[in-house]
């Protein structure tokens, strides 16, 4: 199984840049997902990485290093609405295509 | 195009009771996965249904059972409720294509409180 670690909480200022890290241990890597979840709402898909490198999508970017078991989500030009929990999820090889979620990082954006 | 829908939105039960939660997947999707999310935690995988059969199961006791209907909708049943079953129950739909992105779309969840 996987062991996924991400910080519990982060704070940042509106307009700034924040990087949310995720480390994982897995016997066979088959993709990493980032989801955003506002309080009391469903997670919504942000990004998917299966190869090393940076995937950019508007204000959000996600990076993956498979050899280091490491990913980060980069949020630029922070807005108040970005205050949410950010979930890192890892999928393993071997027949199961169900991603395992970390506990999430609660991001608080203040003026 | 309707997304994933779940019912009810909120539910209050007492210990020992039984509960049934319902989910309709996104149009065109054939696979439904159920997750339990305790406060401050990430979603924990309960099980996945495809072609009306349970295909994968997480580390949950037999008190948790499910069903998928021919129209792909699904139910989650929990028997002999415990206080620790209080959580947000999320349904996610996808296409059963295995690897690749295979993006899951989540419903709004059912908030279950066990007293």
Coordinates of N, CA and C in Angstrom, one line a residue:
Chain A
X1 N 0.8 -1.2 0.0 CA 0.0 0.0 0.0 C 0.8 1.2 0.0
X2 N 0.2 2.4 0.0 CA 0.9 3.6 -0.1 C 1.0 4.3 1.2
X3 N 2.0 5.1 1.4 CA 2.1 6.0 2.6 C 2.2 7.4 2.0
X4 N 1.2 8.2 2.2 CA 1.1 9.5 1.6 C 1.2 10.6 2.7
X5 N 2.1 11.5 2.5 CA 2.3 12.6 3.5 C 2.2 14.0 2.9
X6 N 1.4 14.8 3.5 CA 1.4 16.2 3.1 C 1.1 17.0 4.3
X7 N 1.5 18.3 4.3 CA 1.3 19.2 5.5 C -0.2 19.3 5.8
X8 N -0.4 19.5 7.1 CA -1.8 19.6 7.5 C -2.4 20.9 7.1
X9 N -1.7 21.9 7.3 CA -2.2 23.3 7.1 C -1.1 24.2 6.6
X10 N -1.6 25.2 5.7 CA -0.7 26.2 5.2 C -1.5 27.5 5.1
X11 N -0.8 28.6 5.3 CA -1.4 29.9 5.1 C -0.6 30.7 4.1
X12 N -1.3 31.6 3.4 CA -0.6 32.4 2.4 C -1.4 33.7 2.2
X13 N -0.8 34.6 1.5 CA -1.4 35.9 1.3 C -2.0 36.0 -0.1
X14 N -3.1 36.7 -0.2 CA -3.7 36.9 -1.5 C -2.7 37.5 -2.5
X15 N -2.7 36.9 -3.7 CA -1.7 37.4 -4.7 C -0.4 36.7 -4.7
X16 N -0.1 36.0 -3.7 CA 1.2 35.3 -3.6 C 1.2 33.9 -4.3
X17 N 2.3 33.2 -4.1 CA 2.5 31.9 -4.7 C 2.6 30.9 -3.5
X18 N 2.0 29.8 -3.6 CA 2.2 28.7 -2.5 C 2.5 27.4 -3.2
X19 N 3.3 26.6 -2.5 CA 3.6 25.3 -3.0 C 3.2 24.3 -1.9
X20 N 2.4 23.3 -2.3 CA 2.0 22.3 -1.4 C 2.6 21.0 -1.8
X21 N 3.4 20.4 -0.9 CA 4.2 19.2 -1.2 C 3.4 17.9 -0.8
X22 N 3.8 16.9 -1.5 CA 3.2 15.6 -1.2 C 4.3 14.5 -1.4
X23 N 4.6 13.7 -0.4 CA 5.6 12.6 -0.6 C 4.8 11.3 -0.4
X24 N 5.3 10.3 -1.1 CA 4.6 9.0 -1.1 C 5.6 7.9 -1.2
X25 N 5.1 6.7 -0.7 CA 5.9 5.5 -0.8 C 4.9 4.5 -1.4
X26 N 5.4 3.8 -2.5 CA 4.5 2.9 -3.2 C 5.4 1.8 -3.8
X27 N 4.8 0.6 -3.9 CA 5.5 -0.5 -4.5 C 5.5 -0.4 -6.1
X28 N 4.5 0.3 -6.6 CA 4.4 0.4 -8.1 C 3.6 1.6 -8.4
X29 N 4.2 2.6 -8.9 CA 3.5 3.9 -9.1 C 2.7 3.8 -10.4
X30 N 1.5 4.4 -10.4 CA 0.7 4.4 -11.6 C -0.1 5.7 -11.7
X31 N 0.4 6.8 -11.2 CA -0.3 8.1 -11.4 C -0.5 8.8 -10.1
X32 N -0.5 10.1 -10.1 CA -0.7 10.9 -9.0 C -1.7 12.0 -9.3
X33 N -2.7 12.2 -8.5 CA -3.8 13.2 -8.7 C -3.7 14.2 -7.6
X34 N -4.1 15.4 -8.0 CA -4.4 16.5 -7.0 C -5.9 16.9 -7.2
X35 N -6.6 17.0 -6.0 CA -8.0 17.4 -6.0 C -8.1 18.6 -5.0
X36 N -9.0 19.5 -5.3 CA -9.4 20.6 -4.5 C -10.7 20.3 -3.8
X37 N -10.8 20.6 -2.5 CA -12.1 20.3 -1.8 C -12.4 21.5 -0.9
X38 N -13.5 22.3 -1.2 CA -13.9 23.3 -0.4 C -14.7 22.7 0.8
X39 N -14.8 23.3 1.9 CA -15.4 22.8 3.1 C -16.9 22.4 2.8
X40 N -17.2 21.1 3.1 CA -18.5 20.6 2.9 C -18.9 20.3 1.5
X41 N -17.9 20.3 0.6 CA -18.2 20.0 -0.8 C -17.5 18.8 -1.3
X42 N -17.8 18.4 -2.5 CA -17.1 17.3 -3.1 C -15.7 17.7 -3.6
X43 N -14.7 16.8 -3.6 CA -13.4 17.0 -4.3 C -13.6 17.3 -5.7
X44 N -12.9 18.2 -6.3 CA -12.9 18.4 -7.7 C -11.5 18.2 -8.3
X45 N -11.4 17.6 -9.4 CA -10.1 17.2 -10.0 C -9.3 18.5 -10.5
X46 N -8.0 18.5 -10.1 CA -7.1 19.6 -10.6 C -6.1 19.1 -11.6
X47 N -5.4 18.0 -11.3 CA -4.3 17.6 -12.2 C -4.0 16.1 -12.0
X48 N -3.3 15.6 -13.0 CA -2.9 14.2 -13.1 C -1.5 14.2 -13.6
X49 N -0.5 13.5 -12.9 CA 0.8 13.3 -13.3 C 1.2 11.8 -13.3
X50 N 1.7 11.4 -14.4 CA 2.2 10.0 -14.5 C 3.7 9.9 -14.9
X51 N 4.1 11.0 -15.6 CA 5.5 11.1 -16.0 C 6.2 12.2 -15.2
X52 N 7.5 12.2 -15.0 CA 8.2 13.2 -14.3 C 8.1 14.5 -15.1
X53 N 8.0 15.6 -14.3 CA 8.0 16.9 -14.8 C 6.9 17.7 -14.4
X54 N 6.7 18.9 -15.0 CA 5.7 19.9 -14.6 C 4.6 19.9 -15.6
X55 N 3.4 19.9 -15.0 CA 2.2 20.1 -15.8 C 1.5 21.4 -15.4
X56 N 1.3 22.3 -16.4 CA 0.8 23.6 -16.1 C -0.6 23.7 -16.6
X57 N -1.5 24.3 -15.8 CA -2.9 24.5 -16.2 C -3.3 25.8 -15.5
X58 N -3.2 26.9 -16.2 CA -3.6 28.2 -15.7 C -2.8 28.6 -14.5
X59 N -3.5 28.9 -13.4 CA -2.8 29.4 -12.2 C -2.2 28.2 -11.4
X60 N -2.6 27.0 -11.8 CA -2.2 25.8 -11.0 C -1.2 25.0 -11.9
X61 N -0.2 24.5 -11.2 CA 0.8 23.6 -11.8 C 1.1 22.4 -10.9
X62 N 1.4 21.3 -11.4 CA 1.8 20.1 -10.6 C 3.0 19.5 -11.1
X63 N 3.9 19.1 -10.2 CA 5.2 18.6 -10.5 C 5.3 17.2 -9.9
X64 N 6.0 16.3 -10.7 CA 6.2 14.9 -10.2 C 7.7 14.5 -10.4
X65 N 8.2 13.9 -9.3 CA 9.5 13.2 -9.4 C 9.3 11.7 -8.9
X66 N 9.2 10.8 -9.8 CA 8.9 9.4 -9.4 C 10.1 8.8 -8.6
X67 N 11.3 9.1 -9.0 CA 12.5 8.6 -8.3 C 12.5 9.0 -6.8
X68 N 12.0 10.2 -6.6 CA 12.0 10.8 -5.2 C 10.7 10.5 -4.5
X69 N 9.7 10.0 -5.2 CA 8.4 9.8 -4.5 C 7.8 11.2 -4.1
X70 N 7.9 12.1 -4.9 CA 7.6 13.5 -4.5 C 6.8 14.2 -5.6
X71 N 5.8 15.0 -5.1 CA 5.0 15.9 -6.0 C 4.7 17.2 -5.3
X72 N 4.5 18.2 -6.0 CA 4.0 19.4 -5.4 C 3.0 20.1 -6.3
X73 N 2.1 20.8 -5.7 CA 1.0 21.6 -6.4 C 1.4 23.1 -6.2
X74 N 1.5 23.8 -7.2 CA 1.9 25.2 -7.2 C 0.7 26.1 -7.6
X75 N 0.3 27.0 -6.7 CA -0.8 27.9 -6.9 C -0.2 29.3 -7.0
X76 N -0.5 29.9 -8.2 CA 0.0 31.3 -8.4 C -1.1 32.3 -8.3
X77 N -0.8 33.5 -8.0 CA -1.7 34.6 -8.0 C -2.9 34.2 -7.1
X78 N -2.6 33.9 -5.9 CA -3.7 33.3 -5.0 C -4.9 34.2 -4.8
X79 N -6.0 33.6 -4.8 CA -7.3 34.3 -4.6 C -7.9 33.8 -3.3
X80 N -8.8 34.6 -2.7 CA -9.5 34.2 -1.5 C -10.2 32.8 -1.8
X81 N -10.8 32.7 -2.9 CA -11.5 31.4 -3.2 C -10.7 30.2 -3.3
X82 N -9.3 30.4 -3.3 CA -8.4 29.2 -3.3 C -8.3 28.6 -1.9
X83 N -8.9 29.2 -0.9 CA -8.9 28.7 0.5 C -9.7 27.4 0.4
X84 N -9.1 26.3 0.7 CA -9.7 24.9 0.5 C -8.7 23.9 1.0
X85 N -9.2 22.6 1.0 CA -8.3 21.5 1.3 C -7.8 21.0 -0.1
X86 N -6.5 20.7 -0.1 CA -5.9 20.1 -1.4 C -5.4 18.7 -1.1
X87 N -6.0 17.8 -1.8 CA -5.8 16.3 -1.6 C -4.8 15.8 -2.7
X88 N -3.8 15.1 -2.2 CA -2.9 14.3 -3.0 C -3.4 12.9 -3.0
X89 N -3.4 12.2 -4.2 CA -3.9 10.8 -4.3 C -3.0 10.1 -5.2
X90 N -2.6 8.9 -4.8 CA -1.6 8.1 -5.6 C -2.3 6.8 -6.0
X91 N -2.0 6.4 -7.2 CA -2.6 5.1 -7.7 C -1.4 4.1 -7.9
X92 N -1.7 2.9 -7.6 CA -0.6 1.9 -7.7 C -0.8 1.0 -8.9
X93 N 0.2 0.3 -9.3 CA 0.1 -0.7 -10.4 C -0.5 -1.9 -9.8
X94 N -0.8 -2.9 -10.6 CA -1.1 -4.2 -10.1 C -2.5 -4.6 -10.1
X95 N -3.3 -3.9 -11.0 CA -4.7 -4.4 -11.1 C -5.7 -3.5 -10.4
X96 N -5.3 -2.8 -9.4 CA -6.2 -1.9 -8.7 C -6.0 -0.5 -9.2
X97 N -7.0 0.2 -9.8 CA -6.9 1.5 -10.3 C -7.6 2.5 -9.4
X98 N -7.7 2.2 -8.1 CA -8.3 3.0 -7.1 C -7.2 3.9 -6.5
X99 N -7.2 5.2 -6.6 CA -6.2 6.1 -5.9 C -6.4 6.1 -4.4
X100 N -5.3 6.1 -3.7 CA -5.3 6.3 -2.3 C -5.1 7.8 -1.9
X101 N -5.9 8.3 -1.1 CA -5.8 9.8 -0.8 C -5.0 10.0 0.5
X102 N -4.2 11.1 0.4 CA -3.6 11.6 1.7 C -4.7 12.3 2.5
X103 N -4.3 12.8 3.6 CA -5.3 13.5 4.5 C -5.7 14.9 4.1
X104 N -4.9 15.4 3.1 CA -5.2 16.8 2.6 C -4.5 17.9 3.4
X105 N -4.2 19.0 2.6 CA -3.6 20.2 3.2 C -4.6 21.3 3.2
X106 N -4.9 21.8 4.3 CA -5.9 22.9 4.4 C -5.1 24.2 4.1
X107 N -5.5 24.9 3.1 CA -4.9 26.2 2.7 C -5.8 27.3 3.1
X108 N -5.2 28.3 3.8 CA -6.0 29.5 4.2 C -5.3 30.6 3.5
X109 N -6.1 31.3 2.7 CA -5.6 32.5 2.0 C -6.2 33.8 2.7
X110 N -5.3 34.6 3.1 CA -5.8 35.8 3.8 C -5.4 37.1 3.1
X111 N -6.2 38.2 3.3 CA -6.0 39.4 2.5 C -4.6 40.0 2.7
Chain B
X1 N -26.1 18.5 -18.8 CA -25.6 17.1 -18.4 C -25.4 17.1 -16.9
X2 N -26.3 16.2 -16.3 CA -26.2 16.1 -14.8 C -24.9 15.4 -14.4
X3 N -24.4 16.0 -13.3 CA -23.2 15.3 -12.7 C -23.6 14.2 -11.8
X4 N -22.7 13.9 -10.9 CA -23.0 12.8 -9.9 C -24.0 13.4 -8.9
X5 N -25.0 12.7 -8.6 CA -26.0 13.1 -7.6 C -26.0 12.1 -6.5
X6 N -26.2 12.6 -5.2 CA -26.3 11.7 -4.1 C -27.5 12.1 -3.2
X7 N -28.1 11.1 -2.6 CA -29.2 11.4 -1.6 C -29.2 10.5 -0.5
X8 N -29.6 10.9 0.7 CA -29.9 12.3 1.0 C -28.7 13.1 1.2
X9 N -28.9 14.4 1.5 CA -27.8 15.3 1.7 C -27.2 15.1 3.1
X10 N -28.2 15.1 4.1 CA -27.8 14.9 5.5 C -28.7 13.8 6.1
X11 N -28.1 13.1 7.1 CA -28.9 12.0 7.7 C -28.4 11.9 9.1
X12 N -29.3 11.7 10.0 CA -29.0 11.5 11.4 C -29.6 10.1 11.9
X13 N -28.7 9.3 12.4 CA -29.2 7.9 12.9 C -28.6 7.7 14.3
X14 N -29.2 6.7 14.9 CA -28.6 6.3 16.2 C -27.9 4.9 16.1
X15 N -27.0 4.7 17.1 CA -26.2 3.5 17.1 C -27.1 2.2 16.9
X16 N -26.6 1.3 16.1 CA -27.3 0.1 15.9 C -28.3 0.1 14.7
X17 N -28.6 1.3 14.3 CA -29.5 1.4 13.1 C -28.8 1.0 11.8
X18 N -29.6 1.0 10.8 CA -29.1 0.7 9.4 C -29.4 1.9 8.5
X19 N -28.5 2.1 7.5 CA -28.7 3.3 6.7 C -28.4 2.9 5.2
X20 N -29.2 3.5 4.3 CA -28.9 3.3 2.9 C -28.7 4.7 2.2
X21 N -27.6 4.8 1.5 CA -27.3 6.0 0.8 C -27.3 5.7 -0.7
X22 N -27.7 6.7 -1.5 CA -27.9 6.5 -2.9 C -27.0 7.4 -3.8
X23 N -26.7 6.9 -5.0 CA -25.8 7.6 -5.9 C -26.2 7.4 -7.3
X24 N -26.3 8.4 -8.1 CA -26.5 8.3 -9.5 C -25.3 8.8 -10.2
X25 N -24.6 8.1 -11.1 CA -23.4 8.5 -11.7 C -23.6 9.5 -12.8
X26 N -22.5 10.2 -13.2 CA -22.5 11.1 -14.3 C -23.0 10.4 -15.5
X27 N -23.7 11.1 -16.4 CA -24.2 10.5 -17.6 C -23.0 9.9 -18.4
X28 N -23.2 8.6 -18.9 CA -22.1 8.0 -19.7 C -21.2 7.2 -18.9
X29 N -21.2 7.3 -17.6 CA -20.2 6.6 -16.7 C -20.9 5.2 -16.3
X30 N -20.0 4.2 -16.1 CA -20.5 2.9 -15.8 C -20.0 2.4 -14.4
X31 N -19.2 3.1 -13.8 CA -18.5 2.6 -12.6 C -18.7 3.6 -11.4
X32 N -19.0 3.0 -10.3 CA -19.3 3.8 -9.1 C -18.4 3.4 -8.0
X33 N -17.7 4.3 -7.3 CA -16.9 4.0 -6.2 C -17.4 4.8 -5.0
X34 N -17.3 4.2 -3.8 CA -17.8 4.9 -2.6 C -16.6 5.1 -1.7
X35 N -16.6 6.3 -1.0 CA -15.5 6.7 -0.1 C -16.2 7.2 1.2
X36 N -15.4 7.0 2.3 CA -15.8 7.6 3.6 C -14.8 8.6 3.9
X37 N -15.2 9.8 4.3 CA -14.3 10.9 4.6 C -14.6 11.4 6.0
X38 N -13.8 11.1 7.0 CA -14.0 11.6 8.3 C -13.5 13.1 8.4
X39 N -13.9 13.8 9.4 CA -13.5 15.2 9.5 C -12.0 15.4 9.5
X40 N -11.4 16.2 8.7 CA -10.0 16.4 8.7 C -9.2 15.4 8.1
X41 N -9.8 14.4 7.4 CA -9.1 13.3 6.8 C -9.4 13.3 5.3
X42 N -8.5 12.5 4.5 CA -8.8 12.4 3.1 C -9.9 11.2 2.9
X43 N -10.4 11.2 1.8 CA -11.4 10.1 1.5 C -10.8 8.7 1.6
X44 N -11.5 7.8 2.2 CA -11.0 6.4 2.3 C -11.9 5.5 1.5
X45 N -11.3 4.7 0.6 CA -12.0 3.9 -0.4 C -12.7 2.8 0.3
X46 N -14.0 2.7 0.0 CA -14.8 1.6 0.6 C -14.9 0.4 -0.4
X47 N -15.5 0.7 -1.5 CA -15.6 -0.3 -2.6 C -16.0 0.3 -3.9
X48 N -15.9 -0.5 -5.0 CA -16.2 0.0 -6.3 C -17.1 -1.0 -7.0
X49 N -18.1 -0.5 -7.8 CA -19.0 -1.4 -8.5 C -18.9 -1.1 -10.0
X50 N -18.9 -2.2 -10.7 CA -19.0 -2.2 -12.2 C -19.7 -3.4 -12.7
X51 N -20.6 -3.2 -13.6 CA -21.4 -4.3 -14.1 C -22.1 -5.0 -13.0
X52 N -22.7 -4.2 -12.1 CA -23.5 -4.7 -11.0 C -22.7 -5.7 -10.0
X53 N -21.4 -5.6 -10.1 CA -20.6 -6.5 -9.2 C -19.6 -5.6 -8.4
X54 N -19.3 -6.0 -7.2 CA -18.2 -5.4 -6.4 C -16.9 -5.8 -7.0
X55 N -16.1 -4.9 -7.5 CA -14.9 -5.2 -8.2 C -13.6 -5.0 -7.3
X56 N -13.7 -4.0 -6.4 CA -12.6 -3.8 -5.5 C -13.2 -3.4 -4.2
X57 N -12.4 -3.7 -3.1 CA -12.9 -3.4 -1.8 C -11.8 -2.9 -0.9
X58 N -12.0 -1.8 -0.2 CA -11.0 -1.3 0.8 C -11.1 -2.0 2.1
X59 N -10.5 -1.5 3.1 CA -10.4 -2.1 4.4 C -11.6 -1.7 5.3
X60 N -12.7 -2.2 4.9 CA -14.0 -1.9 5.6 C -14.7 -3.2 6.0
X61 N -15.3 -3.2 7.2 CA -16.0 -4.5 7.6 C -17.2 -4.8 6.7
X62 N -17.7 -6.0 6.9 CA -18.8 -6.5 6.2 C -20.1 -5.7 6.5
X63 N -20.1 -4.9 7.5 CA -21.3 -4.1 7.8 C -21.5 -3.1 6.6
X64 N -20.5 -2.9 5.9 CA -20.6 -2.0 4.7 C -20.9 -2.9 3.5
X65 N -22.0 -2.7 2.8 CA -22.3 -3.5 1.6 C -22.9 -2.5 0.6
X66 N -23.0 -3.0 -0.6 CA -23.5 -2.1 -1.7 C -24.2 -2.9 -2.8
X67 N -24.6 -2.1 -3.7 CA -25.4 -2.7 -4.8 C -25.3 -1.7 -6.0
X68 N -25.2 -2.3 -7.2 CA -25.3 -1.4 -8.4 C -26.5 -1.9 -9.3
X69 N -27.2 -1.0 -9.8 CA -28.4 -1.4 -10.6 C -28.1 -1.3 -12.1
X70 N -29.0 -1.9 -12.9 CA -28.7 -1.9 -14.3 C -28.5 -0.5 -14.9
X71 N -29.1 0.5 -14.3 CA -28.9 1.9 -14.8 C -27.7 2.5 -14.3
X72 N -26.8 1.8 -13.6 CA -25.5 2.2 -13.1 C -25.6 2.9 -11.8
X73 N -26.8 3.2 -11.3 CA -26.9 3.9 -10.0 C -26.5 2.9 -8.9
X74 N -26.2 3.4 -7.8 CA -25.7 2.5 -6.7 C -26.2 2.9 -5.4
X75 N -26.2 1.9 -4.5 CA -26.5 2.1 -3.1 C -25.4 1.7 -2.2
X76 N -25.2 2.4 -1.1 CA -24.3 1.9 0.0 C -25.1 1.7 1.2
X77 N -25.0 0.5 1.8 CA -25.7 0.1 3.0 C -24.7 -0.1 4.2
X78 N -25.1 0.5 5.3 CA -24.3 0.3 6.5 C -25.2 -0.3 7.6
X79 N -24.9 -1.4 8.1 CA -25.6 -2.0 9.2 C -25.0 -1.8 10.6
X80 N -25.8 -1.9 11.6 CA -25.3 -1.9 13.0 C -24.4 -0.6 13.2
X81 N -24.9 0.5 12.9 CA -24.1 1.8 12.9 C -23.4 2.0 14.2
X82 N -22.2 2.5 14.1 CA -21.3 2.9 15.2 C -21.1 4.4 15.2
X83 N -20.8 4.9 16.4 CA -20.5 6.3 16.4 C -19.4 6.7 15.4
X84 N -18.4 5.8 15.2 CA -17.3 6.1 14.3 C -17.7 6.1 12.8
X85 N -18.9 5.7 12.5 CA -19.3 5.7 11.1 C -19.8 7.1 10.7
X86 N -19.8 8.1 11.7 CA -20.2 9.4 11.3 C -19.1 10.0 10.4
X87 N -19.5 10.5 9.2 CA -18.6 10.9 8.2 C -19.4 11.5 7.0
X88 N -18.6 12.0 6.1 CA -19.1 12.4 4.8 C -18.9 11.2 3.9
X89 N -20.0 10.7 3.2 CA -19.9 9.6 2.3 C -19.9 10.1 0.9
X90 N -18.9 9.9 0.2 CA -18.8 10.4 -1.2 C -18.9 9.3 -2.2
X91 N -19.6 9.6 -3.2 CA -19.7 8.7 -4.4 C -18.9 9.3 -5.5
X92 N -18.2 8.5 -6.3 CA -17.4 8.9 -7.4 C -17.8 8.1 -8.6
X93 N -18.0 8.7 -9.8 CA -18.3 7.9 -11.0 C -17.1 8.0 -12.0
X94 N -17.0 7.0 -12.8 CA -15.9 7.0 -13.8 C -16.3 6.0 -14.9
X95 N -15.4 5.9 -15.9 CA -15.5 4.8 -16.9 C -14.5 3.7 -16.5
X96 N -14.9 2.5 -16.6 CA -14.1 1.4 -16.3 C -13.1 1.1 -17.4
X97 N -12.1 2.0 -17.5 CA -11.1 1.8 -18.5 C -9.7 1.5 -17.9
X98 N -9.7 1.3 -16.6 CA -8.5 0.9 -16.0 C -7.5 2.1 -15.8
X99 N -6.3 2.0 -16.5 CA -5.3 2.9 -16.3 C -5.5 4.2 -17.1
X100 N -4.5 5.0 -17.2 CA -4.7 6.3 -17.8 C -5.3 7.3 -16.8
X101 N -5.7 8.4 -17.3 CA -6.3 9.4 -16.4 C -7.5 8.8 -15.6
X102 N -8.4 8.3 -16.3 CA -9.6 7.6 -15.7 C -10.1 8.5 -14.6
X103 N -10.4 9.8 -14.9 CA -10.8 10.7 -13.9 C -12.1 10.3 -13.2
X104 N -12.1 10.5 -11.9 CA -13.3 10.3 -11.1 C -14.0 11.6 -10.9
X105 N -15.3 11.6 -11.0 CA -16.1 12.8 -10.7 C -16.9 12.5 -9.4
X106 N -16.8 13.4 -8.4 CA -17.4 13.1 -7.1 C -18.7 13.8 -7.0
X107 N -19.6 13.2 -6.3 CA -20.9 13.8 -5.9 C -20.7 14.7 -4.7
X108 N -21.8 15.4 -4.3 CA -21.7 16.3 -3.2 C -21.6 15.7 -1.8
X109 N -21.9 14.4 -1.8 CA -21.7 13.6 -0.5 C -23.0 13.6 0.3
X110 N -23.0 12.6 1.2 CA -24.1 12.5 2.2 C -23.4 12.6 3.6
X111 N -23.8 13.6 4.4 CA -23.3 13.8 5.7 C -24.1 12.9 6.7
X112 N -23.4 11.8 7.2 CA -24.1 10.9 8.1 C -23.6 11.2 9.5
X113 N -24.6 11.4 10.4 CA -24.2 11.6 11.9 C -24.9 10.5 12.6
X114 N -24.1 9.8 13.4 CA -24.6 8.7 14.3 C -24.5 9.1 15.7
X115 N -25.7 9.1 16.4 CA -25.7 9.6 17.8 C -25.8 8.4 18.8

